[in-house]
Structures are given as structure tokens and as C-alpha cells.
PDB file of N, CA and C in Angstrom:
ATOM      1  N   MET O   1     136.158  -8.208 155.018  1.00 61.00           N
ATOM      2  CA  MET O   1     135.418  -7.345 154.121  1.00 61.00           C
ATOM      3  C   MET O   1     135.360  -7.972 152.734  1.00 61.00           C
ATOM      4  N   GLN O   2     134.220  -7.876 152.123  1.00 77.00           N
ATOM      5  CA  GLN O   2     134.042  -8.398 150.775  1.00 77.00           C
ATOM      6  C   GLN O   2     134.798  -7.527 149.779  1.00 77.00           C
ATOM      7  N   HIS O   3     135.402  -8.138 148.786  1.00 90.00           N
ATOM      8  CA  HIS O   3     136.134  -7.443 147.713  1.00 90.00           C
ATOM      9  C   HIS O   3     137.407  -6.770 148.213  1.00 90.00           C
ATOM     10  N   GLU O   4     137.967  -7.287 149.281  1.00 93.00           N
ATOM     11  CA  GLU O   4     139.202  -6.715 149.834  1.00 93.00           C
ATOM     12  C   GLU O   4     140.330  -6.747 148.808  1.00 93.00           C
ATOM     13  N   ASP O   5     140.383  -7.816 148.004  1.00 95.00           N
ATOM     14  CA  ASP O   5     141.435  -7.906 146.994  1.00 95.00           C
ATOM     15  C   ASP O   5     141.299  -6.803 145.942  1.00 95.00           C
ATOM     16  N   LEU O   6     140.078  -6.451 145.588  1.00 95.00           N
ATOM     17  CA  LEU O   6     139.856  -5.363 144.632  1.00 95.00           C
ATOM     18  C   LEU O   6     140.248  -4.020 145.242  1.00 95.00           C
ATOM     19  N   VAL O   7     139.890  -3.798 146.481  1.00 95.00           N
ATOM     20  CA  VAL O   7     140.262  -2.555 147.164  1.00 95.00           C
ATOM     21  C   VAL O   7     141.782  -2.445 147.231  1.00 95.00           C
ATOM     22  N   ALA O   8     142.446  -3.523 147.615  1.00 95.00           N
ATOM     23  CA  ALA O   8     143.915  -3.518 147.688  1.00 95.00           C
ATOM     24  C   ALA O   8     144.526  -3.235 146.312  1.00 95.00           C
ATOM     25  N   HIS O   9     143.968  -3.827 145.274  1.00 96.00           N
ATOM     26  CA  HIS O   9     144.464  -3.585 143.915  1.00 96.00           C
ATOM     27  C   HIS O   9     144.316  -2.119 143.532  1.00 96.00           C
ATOM     28  N   LEU O  10     143.169  -1.526 143.821  1.00 96.00           N
ATOM     29  CA  LEU O  10     142.955  -0.113 143.497  1.00 96.00           C
ATOM     30  C   LEU O  10     143.923   0.791 144.253  1.00 96.00           C
ATOM     31  N   VAL O  11     144.180   0.476 145.510  1.00 96.00           N
ATOM     32  CA  VAL O  11     145.123   1.274 146.305  1.00 96.00           C
ATOM     33  C   VAL O  11     146.524   1.175 145.725  1.00 96.00           C
ATOM     34  N   GLN O  12     146.925  -0.022 145.310  1.00 97.00           N
ATOM     35  CA  GLN O  12     148.270  -0.229 144.768  1.00 97.00           C
ATOM     36  C   GLN O  12     148.436   0.348 143.367  1.00 97.00           C
ATOM     37  N   SER O  13     147.386   0.317 142.569  1.00 97.00           N
ATOM     38  CA  SER O  13     147.526   0.701 141.165  1.00 97.00           C
ATOM     39  C   SER O  13     147.072   2.119 140.843  1.00 97.00           C
ATOM     40  N   THR O  14     146.542   2.824 141.832  1.00 97.00           N
ATOM     41  CA  THR O  14     146.078   4.203 141.617  1.00 97.00           C
ATOM     42  C   THR O  14     146.562   5.070 142.778  1.00 97.00           C
ATOM     43  N   SER O  15     146.184   6.312 142.719  1.00 96.00           N
ATOM     44  CA  SER O  15     146.530   7.211 143.823  1.00 96.00           C
ATOM     45  C   SER O  15     145.416   7.289 144.866  1.00 96.00           C
ATOM     46  N   LEU O  16     144.466   6.351 144.800  1.00 97.00           N
ATOM     47  CA  LEU O  16     143.356   6.344 145.752  1.00 97.00           C
ATOM     48  C   LEU O  16     143.812   5.860 147.125  1.00 97.00           C
ATOM     49  N   SER O  17     143.258   6.489 148.158  1.00 97.00           N
ATOM     50  CA  SER O  17     143.470   5.972 149.510  1.00 97.00           C
ATOM     51  C   SER O  17     142.557   4.771 149.711  1.00 97.00           C
ATOM     52  N   ARG O  18     142.733   4.052 150.805  1.00 96.00           N
ATOM     53  CA  ARG O  18     141.882   2.891 151.074  1.00 96.00           C
ATOM     54  C   ARG O  18     140.417   3.313 151.184  1.00 96.00           C
ATOM     55  N   GLY O  19     140.164   4.398 151.877  1.00 96.00           N
ATOM     56  CA  GLY O  19     138.791   4.886 152.023  1.00 96.00           C
ATOM     57  C   GLY O  19     138.168   5.260 150.689  1.00 96.00           C
ATOM     58  N   GLU O  20     138.945   5.908 149.835  1.00 97.00           N
ATOM     59  CA  GLU O  20     138.444   6.281 148.509  1.00 97.00           C
ATOM     60  C   GLU O  20     138.180   5.038 147.665  1.00 97.00           C
ATOM     61  N   ALA O  21     139.080   4.062 147.736  1.00 96.00           N
ATOM     62  CA  ALA O  21     138.898   2.822 146.987  1.00 96.00           C
ATOM     63  C   ALA O  21     137.648   2.085 147.461  1.00 96.00           C
ATOM     64  N   LEU O  22     137.405   2.066 148.758  1.00 95.00           N
ATOM     65  CA  LEU O  22     136.187   1.451 149.291  1.00 95.00           C
ATOM     66  C   LEU O  22     134.943   2.125 148.734  1.00 95.00           C
ATOM     67  N   ARG O  23     134.950   3.451 148.697  1.00 96.00           N
ATOM     68  CA  ARG O  23     133.799   4.191 148.168  1.00 96.00           C
ATOM     69  C   ARG O  23     133.590   3.905 146.686  1.00 96.00           C
ATOM     70  N   VAL O  24     134.688   3.820 145.914  1.00 96.00           N
ATOM     71  CA  VAL O  24     134.580   3.522 144.487  1.00 96.00           C
ATOM     72  C   VAL O  24     133.959   2.139 144.287  1.00 96.00           C
ATOM     73  N   VAL O  25     134.447   1.152 145.008  1.00 95.00           N
ATOM     74  CA  VAL O  25     133.911  -0.202 144.882  1.00 95.00           C
ATOM     75  C   VAL O  25     132.434  -0.216 145.275  1.00 95.00           C
ATOM     76  N   ASP O  26     132.076   0.452 146.362  1.00 93.00           N
ATOM     77  CA  ASP O  26     130.676   0.506 146.784  1.00 93.00           C
ATOM     78  C   ASP O  26     129.795   1.155 145.714  1.00 93.00           C
ATOM     79  N   GLU O  27     130.269   2.243 145.114  1.00 93.00           N
ATOM     80  CA  GLU O  27     129.501   2.940 144.074  1.00 93.00           C
ATOM     81  C   GLU O  27     129.310   2.066 142.837  1.00 93.00           C
ATOM     82  N   VAL O  28     130.365   1.379 142.421  1.00 90.00           N
ATOM     83  CA  VAL O  28     130.274   0.509 141.239  1.00 90.00           C
ATOM     84  C   VAL O  28     129.308  -0.639 141.505  1.00 90.00           C
ATOM     85  N   LEU O  29     129.398  -1.253 142.668  1.00 89.00           N
ATOM     86  CA  LEU O  29     128.487  -2.344 143.004  1.00 89.00           C
ATOM     87  C   LEU O  29     127.035  -1.857 143.061  1.00 89.00           C
ATOM     88  N   ALA O  30     126.820  -0.678 143.620  1.00 88.00           N
ATOM     89  CA  ALA O  30     125.468  -0.123 143.683  1.00 88.00           C
ATOM     90  C   ALA O  30     124.944   0.171 142.277  1.00 88.00           C
ATOM     91  N   TYR O  31     125.810   0.695 141.412  1.00 85.00           N
ATOM     92  CA  TYR O  31     125.405   1.001 140.043  1.00 85.00           C
ATOM     93  C   TYR O  31     124.951  -0.266 139.321  1.00 85.00           C
ATOM     94  N   PHE O  32     125.753  -1.317 139.405  1.00 83.00           N
ATOM     95  CA  PHE O  32     125.412  -2.550 138.713  1.00 83.00           C
ATOM     96  C   PHE O  32     124.326  -3.339 139.428  1.00 83.00           C
ATOM     97  N   GLY O  33     124.044  -3.019 140.671  1.00 86.00           N
ATOM     98  CA  GLY O  33     122.993  -3.691 141.418  1.00 86.00           C
ATOM     99  C   GLY O  33     121.633  -3.039 141.269  1.00 86.00           C
ATOM    100  N   GLU O  34     121.578  -1.909 140.579  1.00 89.00           N
ATOM    101  CA  GLU O  34     120.311  -1.184 140.416  1.00 89.00           C
ATOM    102  C   GLU O  34     119.330  -2.022 139.587  1.00 89.00           C
ATOM    103  N   GLN O  35     118.138  -2.195 140.088  1.00 92.00           N
ATOM    104  CA  GLN O  35     117.102  -2.954 139.395  1.00 92.00           C
ATOM    105  C   GLN O  35     116.664  -2.212 138.128  1.00 92.00           C
ATOM    106  N   THR O  36     116.182  -2.954 137.158  1.00 94.00           N
ATOM    107  CA  THR O  36     115.787  -2.387 135.863  1.00 94.00           C
ATOM    108  C   THR O  36     114.781  -1.257 136.032  1.00 94.00           C
ATOM    109  N   GLU O  37     113.755  -1.473 136.836  1.00 95.00           N
ATOM    110  CA  GLU O  37     112.714  -0.462 137.009  1.00 95.00           C
ATOM    111  C   GLU O  37     113.276   0.827 137.594  1.00 95.00           C
ATOM    112  N   ALA O  38     114.144   0.702 138.587  1.00 95.00           N
ATOM    113  CA  ALA O  38     114.757   1.884 139.202  1.00 95.00           C
ATOM    114  C   ALA O  38     115.648   2.601 138.197  1.00 95.00           C
ATOM    115  N   PHE O  39     116.408   1.843 137.406  1.00 94.00           N
ATOM    116  CA  PHE O  39     117.262   2.431 136.383  1.00 94.00           C
ATOM    117  C   PHE O  39     116.426   3.211 135.370  1.00 94.00           C
ATOM    118  N   VAL O  40     115.328   2.597 134.893  1.00 97.00           N
ATOM    119  CA  VAL O  40     114.478   3.242 133.892  1.00 97.00           C
ATOM    120  C   VAL O  40     113.892   4.539 134.452  1.00 97.00           C
ATOM    121  N   ARG O  41     113.384   4.500 135.661  1.00 97.00           N
ATOM    122  CA  ARG O  41     112.792   5.712 136.253  1.00 97.00           C
ATOM    123  C   ARG O  41     113.835   6.804 136.461  1.00 97.00           C
ATOM    124  N   ARG O  42     115.010   6.419 136.949  1.00 96.00           N
ATOM    125  CA  ARG O  42     116.068   7.405 137.192  1.00 96.00           C
ATOM    126  C   ARG O  42     116.535   8.036 135.889  1.00 96.00           C
ATOM    127  N   ARG O  43     116.839   7.196 134.892  1.00 96.00           N
ATOM    128  CA  ARG O  43     117.338   7.717 133.615  1.00 96.00           C
ATOM    129  C   ARG O  43     116.272   8.532 132.897  1.00 96.00           C
ATOM    130  N   HIS O  44     115.001   8.116 132.975  1.00 98.00           N
ATOM    131  CA  HIS O  44     113.923   8.884 132.341  1.00 98.00           C
ATOM    132  C   HIS O  44     113.887  10.290 132.929  1.00 98.00           C
ATOM    133  N   SER O  45     113.951  10.366 134.233  1.00 97.00           N
ATOM    134  CA  SER O  45     113.929  11.669 134.905  1.00 97.00           C
ATOM    135  C   SER O  45     115.129  12.524 134.491  1.00 97.00           C
ATOM    136  N   GLU O  46     116.325  11.918 134.449  1.00 97.00           N
ATOM    137  CA  GLU O  46     117.524  12.652 134.052  1.00 97.00           C
ATOM    138  C   GLU O  46     117.416  13.156 132.611  1.00 97.00           C
ATOM    139  N   LEU O  47     116.993  12.292 131.721  1.00 98.00           N
ATOM    140  CA  LEU O  47     116.912  12.673 130.304  1.00 98.00           C
ATOM    141  C   LEU O  47     115.788  13.667 130.047  1.00 98.00           C
ATOM    142  N   GLN O  48     114.690  13.533 130.760  1.00 97.00           N
ATOM    143  CA  GLN O  48     113.594  14.484 130.648  1.00 97.00           C
ATOM    144  C   GLN O  48     114.059  15.858 131.133  1.00 97.00           C
ATOM    145  N   GLY O  49     114.874  15.863 132.181  1.00 98.00           N
ATOM    146  CA  GLY O  49     115.428  17.113 132.692  1.00 98.00           C
ATOM    147  C   GLY O  49     116.355  17.797 131.706  1.00 98.00           C
ATOM    148  N   ARG O  50     116.909  17.045 130.772  1.00 97.00           N
ATOM    149  CA  ARG O  50     117.756  17.608 129.716  1.00 97.00           C
ATOM    150  C   ARG O  50     116.948  18.057 128.507  1.00 97.00           C
ATOM    151  N   GLY O  51     115.614  17.892 128.592  1.00 98.00           N
ATOM    152  CA  GLY O  51     114.749  18.370 127.528  1.00 98.00           C
ATOM    153  C   GLY O  51     114.451  17.381 126.423  1.00 98.00           C
ATOM    154  N   LEU O  52     114.817  16.115 126.590  1.00 98.00           N
ATOM    155  CA  LEU O  52     114.522  15.118 125.567  1.00 98.00           C
ATOM    156  C   LEU O  52     113.043  14.748 125.611  1.00 98.00           C
ATOM    157  N   THR O  53     112.488  14.413 124.449  1.00 97.00           N
ATOM    158  CA  THR O  53     111.102  13.964 124.372  1.00 97.00           C
ATOM    159  C   THR O  53     111.042  12.486 124.725  1.00 97.00           C
ATOM    160  N   ASN O  54     109.841  12.021 125.071  1.00 96.00           N
ATOM    161  CA  ASN O  54     109.683  10.618 125.446  1.00 96.00           C
ATOM    162  C   ASN O  54     110.101   9.670 124.329  1.00 96.00           C
ATOM    163  N   ASP O  55     109.799   9.988 123.086  1.00 95.00           N
ATOM    164  CA  ASP O  55     110.204   9.110 121.980  1.00 95.00           C
ATOM    165  C   ASP O  55     111.711   8.906 121.977  1.00 95.00           C
ATOM    166  N   ARG O  56     112.460   9.981 122.129  1.00 97.00           N
ATOM    167  CA  ARG O  56     113.920   9.884 122.158  1.00 97.00           C
ATOM    168  C   ARG O  56     114.397   9.202 123.436  1.00 97.00           C
ATOM    169  N   ILE O  57     113.735   9.503 124.551  1.00 97.00           N
ATOM    170  CA  ILE O  57     114.127   8.913 125.831  1.00 97.00           C
ATOM    171  C   ILE O  57     113.962   7.400 125.790  1.00 97.00           C
ATOM    172  N   PHE O  58     112.815   6.917 125.331  1.00 97.00           N
ATOM    173  CA  PHE O  58     112.562   5.485 125.348  1.00 97.00           C
ATOM    174  C   PHE O  58     113.483   4.749 124.377  1.00 97.00           C
ATOM    175  N   ALA O  59     113.797   5.360 123.242  1.00 96.00           N
ATOM    176  CA  ALA O  59     114.759   4.744 122.321  1.00 96.00           C
ATOM    177  C   ALA O  59     116.131   4.653 122.976  1.00 96.00           C
ATOM    178  N   ARG O  60     116.519   5.721 123.640  1.00 97.00           N
ATOM    179  CA  ARG O  60     117.830   5.732 124.302  1.00 97.00           C
ATOM    180  C   ARG O  60     117.873   4.741 125.458  1.00 97.00           C
ATOM    181  N   LEU O  61     116.794   4.678 126.237  1.00 96.00           N
ATOM    182  CA  LEU O  61     116.747   3.732 127.353  1.00 96.00           C
ATOM    183  C   LEU O  61     116.881   2.296 126.859  1.00 96.00           C
ATOM    184  N   GLY O  62     116.215   1.981 125.750  1.00 94.00           N
ATOM    185  CA  GLY O  62     116.330   0.640 125.192  1.00 94.00           C
ATOM    186  C   GLY O  62     117.772   0.302 124.850  1.00 94.00           C
ATOM    187  N   ALA O  63     118.477   1.259 124.253  1.00 95.00           N
ATOM    188  CA  ALA O  63     119.882   1.045 123.902  1.00 95.00           C
ATOM    189  C   ALA O  63     120.750   0.937 125.151  1.00 95.00           C
ATOM    190  N   GLU O  64     120.505   1.776 126.139  1.00 94.00           N
ATOM    191  CA  GLU O  64     121.296   1.740 127.375  1.00 94.00           C
ATOM    192  C   GLU O  64     121.082   0.428 128.121  1.00 94.00           C
ATOM    193  N   LEU O  65     119.848  -0.040 128.178  1.00 93.00           N
ATOM    194  CA  LEU O  65     119.576  -1.303 128.872  1.00 93.00           C
ATOM    195  C   LEU O  65     120.278  -2.458 128.183  1.00 93.00           C
ATOM    196  N   ALA O  66     120.269  -2.458 126.857  1.00 92.00           N
ATOM    197  CA  ALA O  66     120.913  -3.542 126.109  1.00 92.00           C
ATOM    198  C   ALA O  66     122.422  -3.555 126.333  1.00 92.00           C
ATOM    199  N   ALA O  67     123.006  -2.416 126.665  1.00 90.00           N
ATOM    200  CA  ALA O  67     124.452  -2.317 126.844  1.00 90.00           C
ATOM    201  C   ALA O  67     124.902  -2.565 128.285  1.00 90.00           C
ATOM    202  N   ARG O  68     123.943  -2.730 129.186  1.00 86.00           N
ATOM    203  CA  ARG O  68     124.322  -2.968 130.589  1.00 86.00           C
ATOM    204  C   ARG O  68     125.019  -4.309 130.737  1.00 86.00           C
ATOM    205  N   ARG O  69     125.861  -4.410 131.741  1.00 79.00           N
ATOM    206  CA  ARG O  69     126.658  -5.621 131.985  1.00 79.00           C
ATOM    207  C   ARG O  69     125.778  -6.864 132.056  1.00 79.00           C
ATOM    208  N   VAL O  70     124.682  -6.758 132.800  1.00 80.00           N
ATOM    209  CA  VAL O  70     123.688  -7.834 132.855  1.00 80.00           C
ATOM    210  C   VAL O  70     122.404  -7.226 132.302  1.00 80.00           C
ATOM    211  N   ALA O  71     122.211  -7.392 131.012  1.00 84.00           N
ATOM    212  CA  ALA O  71     121.080  -6.751 130.335  1.00 84.00           C
ATOM    213  C   ALA O  71     119.785  -7.510 130.620  1.00 84.00           C
ATOM    214  N   PRO O  72     118.717  -6.763 130.898  1.00 88.00           N
ATOM    215  CA  PRO O  72     117.410  -7.410 131.068  1.00 88.00           C
ATOM    216  C   PRO O  72     116.866  -7.805 129.697  1.00 88.00           C
ATOM    217  N   PRO O  73     115.771  -8.545 129.659  1.00 90.00           N
ATOM    218  CA  PRO O  73     115.140  -8.833 128.367  1.00 90.00           C
ATOM    219  C   PRO O  73     114.780  -7.509 127.681  1.00 90.00           C
ATOM    220  N   GLU O  74     114.767  -7.513 126.358  1.00 93.00           N
ATOM    221  CA  GLU O  74     114.448  -6.295 125.613  1.00 93.00           C
ATOM    222  C   GLU O  74     113.055  -5.813 125.984  1.00 93.00           C
ATOM    223  N   LEU O  75     112.940  -4.515 126.252  1.00 94.00           N
ATOM    224  CA  LEU O  75     111.659  -3.919 126.624  1.00 94.00           C
ATOM    225  C   LEU O  75     111.201  -2.986 125.513  1.00 94.00           C
ATOM    226  N   SER O  76     109.919  -3.033 125.185  1.00 94.00           N
ATOM    227  CA  SER O  76     109.363  -2.148 124.162  1.00 94.00           C
ATOM    228  C   SER O  76     109.171  -0.762 124.759  1.00 94.00           C
ATOM    229  N   ALA O  77     108.934   0.221 123.885  1.00 94.00           N
ATOM    230  CA  ALA O  77     108.651   1.584 124.353  1.00 94.00           C
ATOM    231  C   ALA O  77     107.425   1.571 125.265  1.00 94.00           C
ATOM    232  N   ARG O  78     106.450   0.755 124.928  1.00 95.00           N
ATOM    233  CA  ARG O  78     105.241   0.666 125.758  1.00 95.00           C
ATOM    234  C   ARG O  78     105.573   0.123 127.152  1.00 95.00           C
ATOM    235  N   GLN O  79     106.414  -0.897 127.232  1.00 96.00           N
ATOM    236  CA  GLN O  79     106.810  -1.447 128.531  1.00 96.00           C
ATOM    237  C   GLN O  79     107.596  -0.415 129.334  1.00 96.00           C
ATOM    238  N   LEU O  80     108.474   0.314 128.674  1.00 95.00           N
ATOM    239  CA  LEU O  80     109.244   1.357 129.366  1.00 95.00           C
ATOM    240  C   LEU O  80     108.311   2.441 129.879  1.00 95.00           C
ATOM    241  N   ARG O  81     107.347   2.840 129.054  1.00 95.00           N
ATOM    242  CA  ARG O  81     106.381   3.862 129.458  1.00 95.00           C
ATOM    243  C   ARG O  81     105.591   3.386 130.679  1.00 95.00           C
ATOM    244  N   ARG O  82     105.234   2.122 130.731  1.00 96.00           N
ATOM    245  CA  ARG O  82     104.488   1.586 131.884  1.00 96.00           C
ATOM    246  C   ARG O  82     105.336   1.606 133.163  1.00 96.00           C
ATOM    247  N   ILE O  83     106.629   1.355 133.019  1.00 96.00           N
ATOM    248  CA  ILE O  83     107.516   1.413 134.191  1.00 96.00           C
ATOM    249  C   ILE O  83     107.529   2.845 134.727  1.00 96.00           C
ATOM    250  N   VAL O  84     107.622   3.812 133.836  1.00 96.00           N
ATOM    251  CA  VAL O  84     107.738   5.213 134.257  1.00 96.00           C
ATOM    252  C   VAL O  84     106.414   5.745 134.764  1.00 96.00           C
ATOM    253  N   TYR O  85     105.334   5.504 134.040  1.00 95.00           N
ATOM    254  CA  TYR O  85     104.055   6.127 134.354  1.00 95.00           C
ATOM    255  C   TYR O  85     103.038   5.209 135.021  1.00 95.00           C
ATOM    256  N   GLY O  86     103.368   3.930 135.142  1.00 91.00           N
ATOM    257  CA  GLY O  86     102.476   3.005 135.834  1.00 91.00           C
ATOM    258  C   GLY O  86     101.408   2.417 135.034  1.00 91.00           C
TER     259      GLY O  86
END
């Protein structure tokens, strides 16, 4: 299994069972593996559901993208809007 050493470390250093540690590793890998476009669409929907306006959403998305572990090139509000609305 891939990342077995990480799973073993989590089991030894936390109260997680092996199954729980496997799920945590899978979730973290999926989170960091999310493509930029999917991230933008998902976060836009979440933030819109909280009542934020597009101006605030696109500013926040730009900041969130820049802070990601592997940040994509900087995207303008117009580029973000095109990802969301096509």
C-alpha cells in the first residue's frame, strides 16, 4: 500500500485506528489532488451559499489559491468568473 509509513506513523502517534488513518490519508491526498477548476467551482458554490457576493468570493478565491500547497498561476477575477460561469 502506498503511504504505509504515514499510516503507521498516524496510528502510533494518535488515537486513530488503522482504518481511520487510511481514511485521513486518502482525504488529505484527495484534497491536495483537486484540480484548480474543481476547487474554484466547489469553493464558489460554498461561499455563495454563505451569502457572499461574487466580488468578495473572487477576492477570497484568489487568496485561497495562492495559499495552496501547490499554488496555480495567479488568476484574475475575470479568469475565476470564466471557470465558474464558462
